[in-house]
C-alpha positions as a Python dict, from the first residue, in 0.01 Angstrom:
ca = {
    (1, 'M'): (0, 0, 0),
    (2, 'R'): (-179, -311, 124),
    (3, 'L'): (-147, -412, 495),
    (4, 'S'): (-250, -763, 613),
    (5, 'A'): (-522, -823, 877),
    (6, 'R'): (-232, -965, 1077),
    (7, 'V'): (-39, -622, 1074),
    (8, 'D'): (-360, -436, 1137),
    (9, 'Y'): (-436, -646, 1440),
    (10, 'A'): (-74, -626, 1568),
    (11, 'L'): (-72, -253, 1553),
    (12, 'R'): (-397, -224, 1734),
    (13, 'A'): (-283, -471, 1994),
    (14, 'A'): (36, -283, 2050),
    (15, 'A'): (-152, 46, 2076),
    (16, 'E'): (-391, -114, 2338),
    (17, 'L'): (-85, -223, 2546),
    (18, 'A'): (55, 115, 2523),
    (19, 'A'): (-257, 275, 2644),
    (20, 'V'): (-275, 58, 2961),
    (21, 'T'): (80, 130, 3058),
    (22, 'D'): (112, 279, 3413),
    (23, 'G'): (190, 654, 3367),
    (24, 'T'): (192, 739, 2996),
    (25, 'A'): (205, 575, 2656),
    (26, 'T'): (563, 695, 2634),
    (27, 'G'): (713, 507, 2920),
    (28, 'G'): (664, 368, 3261),
    (29, 'R'): (607, 2, 3377),
    (30, 'S'): (329, -193, 3220),
    (31, 'R'): (84, -431, 3394),
    (32, 'P'): (23, -747, 3210),
    (33, 'V'): (-283, -748, 2987),
    (34, 'T'): (-436, -1080, 2888),
    (35, 'A'): (-491, -1154, 2511),
    (36, 'E'): (-860, -1193, 2602),
    (37, 'Q'): (-867, -833, 2716),
    (38, 'I'): (-693, -704, 2417),
    (39, 'A'): (-903, -909, 2182),
    (40, 'R'): (-1220, -771, 2354),
    (41, 'A'): (-1106, -412, 2360),
    (42, 'Q'): (-1010, -420, 1981),
    (43, 'E'): (-1274, -674, 1851),
    (44, 'I'): (-995, -910, 1731),
    (45, 'P'): (-1048, -1272, 1704),
    (46, 'P'): (-888, -1427, 2015),
    (47, 'K'): (-718, -1736, 1851),
    (48, 'F'): (-586, -1518, 1572),
    (49, 'L'): (-451, -1263, 1826),
    (50, 'E'): (-267, -1528, 2021),
    (51, 'S'): (-43, -1612, 1721),
    (52, 'I'): (14, -1251, 1649),
    (53, 'L'): (112, -1192, 2005),
    (54, 'L'): (352, -1487, 1973),
    (55, 'Q'): (512, -1324, 1677),
    (56, 'L'): (537, -990, 1853),
    (57, 'R'): (710, -1163, 2152),
    (58, 'R'): (957, -1345, 1926),
    (59, 'G'): (1019, -1015, 1750),
    (60, 'G'): (1098, -834, 2078),
    (61, 'I'): (803, -602, 2064),
    (62, 'V'): (622, -757, 2376),
    (63, 'H'): (694, -963, 2679),
    (64, 'A'): (467, -1231, 2813),
    (65, 'Q'): (415, -1405, 3146),
    (66, 'R'): (210, -1703, 3208),
    (67, 'G'): (-15, -1778, 3510),
    (68, 'P'): (-302, -1599, 3691),
    (69, 'E'): (-114, -1268, 3703),
    (70, 'G'): (11, -1326, 3346),
    (71, 'G'): (-34, -1150, 3030),
    (72, 'Y'): (160, -918, 2766),
    (73, 'W'): (323, -592, 2800),
    (74, 'L'): (533, -385, 2574),
    (75, 'A'): (904, -494, 2581),
    (76, 'R'): (1014, -116, 2549),
    (77, 'P'): (852, 209, 2593),
    (78, 'A'): (573, 278, 2332),
    (79, 'A'): (776, 590, 2201),
    (80, 'E'): (1057, 361, 2097),
    (81, 'I'): (855, 122, 1880),
    (82, 'S'): (786, 244, 1539),
    (83, 'L'): (494, 121, 1316),
    (84, 'A'): (750, -5, 1068),
    (85, 'E'): (911, -219, 1329),
    (86, 'V'): (577, -402, 1401),
    (87, 'I'): (495, -437, 1043),
    (88, 'R'): (851, -599, 963),
    (89, 'V'): (801, -840, 1262),
    (90, 'I'): (463, -952, 1136),
    (91, 'D'): (496, -938, 742),
    (92, 'G'): (870, -888, 673),
    (93, 'P'): (1020, -598, 459),
    (94, 'L'): (790, -293, 387),
    (95, 'A'): (789, -305, 11),
    (96, 'H'): (805, -602, -218),
    (97, 'V'): (706, -635, -582),
    (98, 'R'): (607, -994, -671),
    (99, 'G'): (792, -1119, -347),
    (100, 'Q'): (1123, -925, -435),
    (101, 'R'): (1278, -613, -291),
    (102, 'P'): (1257, -334, -545),
    (103, 'E'): (1639, -314, -579),
    (104, 'Q'): (1639, -673, -695),
    (105, 'L'): (1413, -614, -990),
    (106, 'G'): (1549, -596, -1351),
    (107, 'Y'): (1315, -390, -1561),
    (108, 'Q'): (1406, -328, -1920),
    (109, 'G'): (1342, -69, -2188),
    (110, 'A'): (1050, 172, -2132),
    (111, 'A'): (960, 3, -1796),
    (112, 'R'): (1319, 73, -1647),
    (113, 'A'): (1196, 379, -1437),
    (114, 'L'): (950, 148, -1254),
    (115, 'Q'): (1230, 45, -1033),
    (116, 'D'): (1288, 381, -904),
    (117, 'V'): (924, 431, -856),
    (118, 'W'): (909, 129, -630),
    (119, 'I'): (1222, 235, -444),
    (120, 'A'): (1087, 588, -395),
    (121, 'L'): (746, 441, -275),
    (122, 'R'): (930, 227, -24),
    (123, 'A'): (1124, 523, 109),
    (124, 'S'): (811, 725, 132),
    (125, 'E'): (637, 447, 337),
    (126, 'R'): (952, 420, 553),
    (127, 'E'): (948, 787, 622),
    (128, 'I'): (599, 773, 769),
    (129, 'L'): (601, 444, 930),
    (130, 'E'): (941, 488, 1118),
    (131, 'Q'): (850, 824, 1241),
    (132, 'V'): (502, 719, 1398),
    (133, 'T'): (546, 530, 1713),
    (134, 'I'): (307, 313, 1904),
    (135, 'A'): (293, 588, 2166),
    (136, 'D'): (168, 832, 1900),
    (137, 'V'): (-100, 607, 1804),
    (138, 'A'): (-217, 526, 2154),
    (139, 'T'): (-215, 893, 2258),
    (140, 'G'): (-367, 1023, 1936),
    (141, 'T'): (-86, 1276, 1886),
    (142, 'L'): (55, 1205, 1535),
    (143, 'P'): (371, 1380, 1411),
    (144, 'G'): (294, 1715, 1234),
    (145, 'R'): (381, 1587, 882),
    (146, 'V'): (157, 1269, 919),
    (147, 'S'): (-138, 1489, 1049),
    (148, 'E'): (-74, 1732, 763),
    (149, 'L'): (-82, 1451, 501),
    (150, 'A'): (-397, 1290, 656),
    (151, 'A'): (-579, 1644, 666),
    (152, 'D'): (-546, 1670, 286),
    (153, 'P'): (-891, 1575, 143),
    (154, 'R'): (-704, 1412, -162),
    (155, 'A'): (-559, 1160, 84),
    (156, 'W'): (-911, 1034, 158),
    (157, 'S'): (-997, 936, -191),
}
């Protein structure tokens, strides 16, 4: 799986917004955070972050307010925003092969089973990315299955 810098920065920005929520990362009212504050906290190029935040706003992940008291905040509780949702807003569908959805591919002969492999891969990605929320990332408490997979030394190589 290859994630773009845009996706990486979007997920980090969303986690940063969840971390500054009044109360906990699972709910409560957020105070606006400037793009500059997010960029500084996560070491993200500010101009690049601005365009990412615009995409997140258009995708319904964040709200924005202009002015001296302005900034960004999550549109919903962080526990209701999955990593998959953020990825789709930024980069589109989770798994593509040569720009096509796996079910649209037409493999022939000995390669026919590759289509099932790509579909299974997408399902596996979805299982993890839809299960993990921005709140999980912000609090560092990942779902058990995710922690279990990450703890396997084979996952690191």
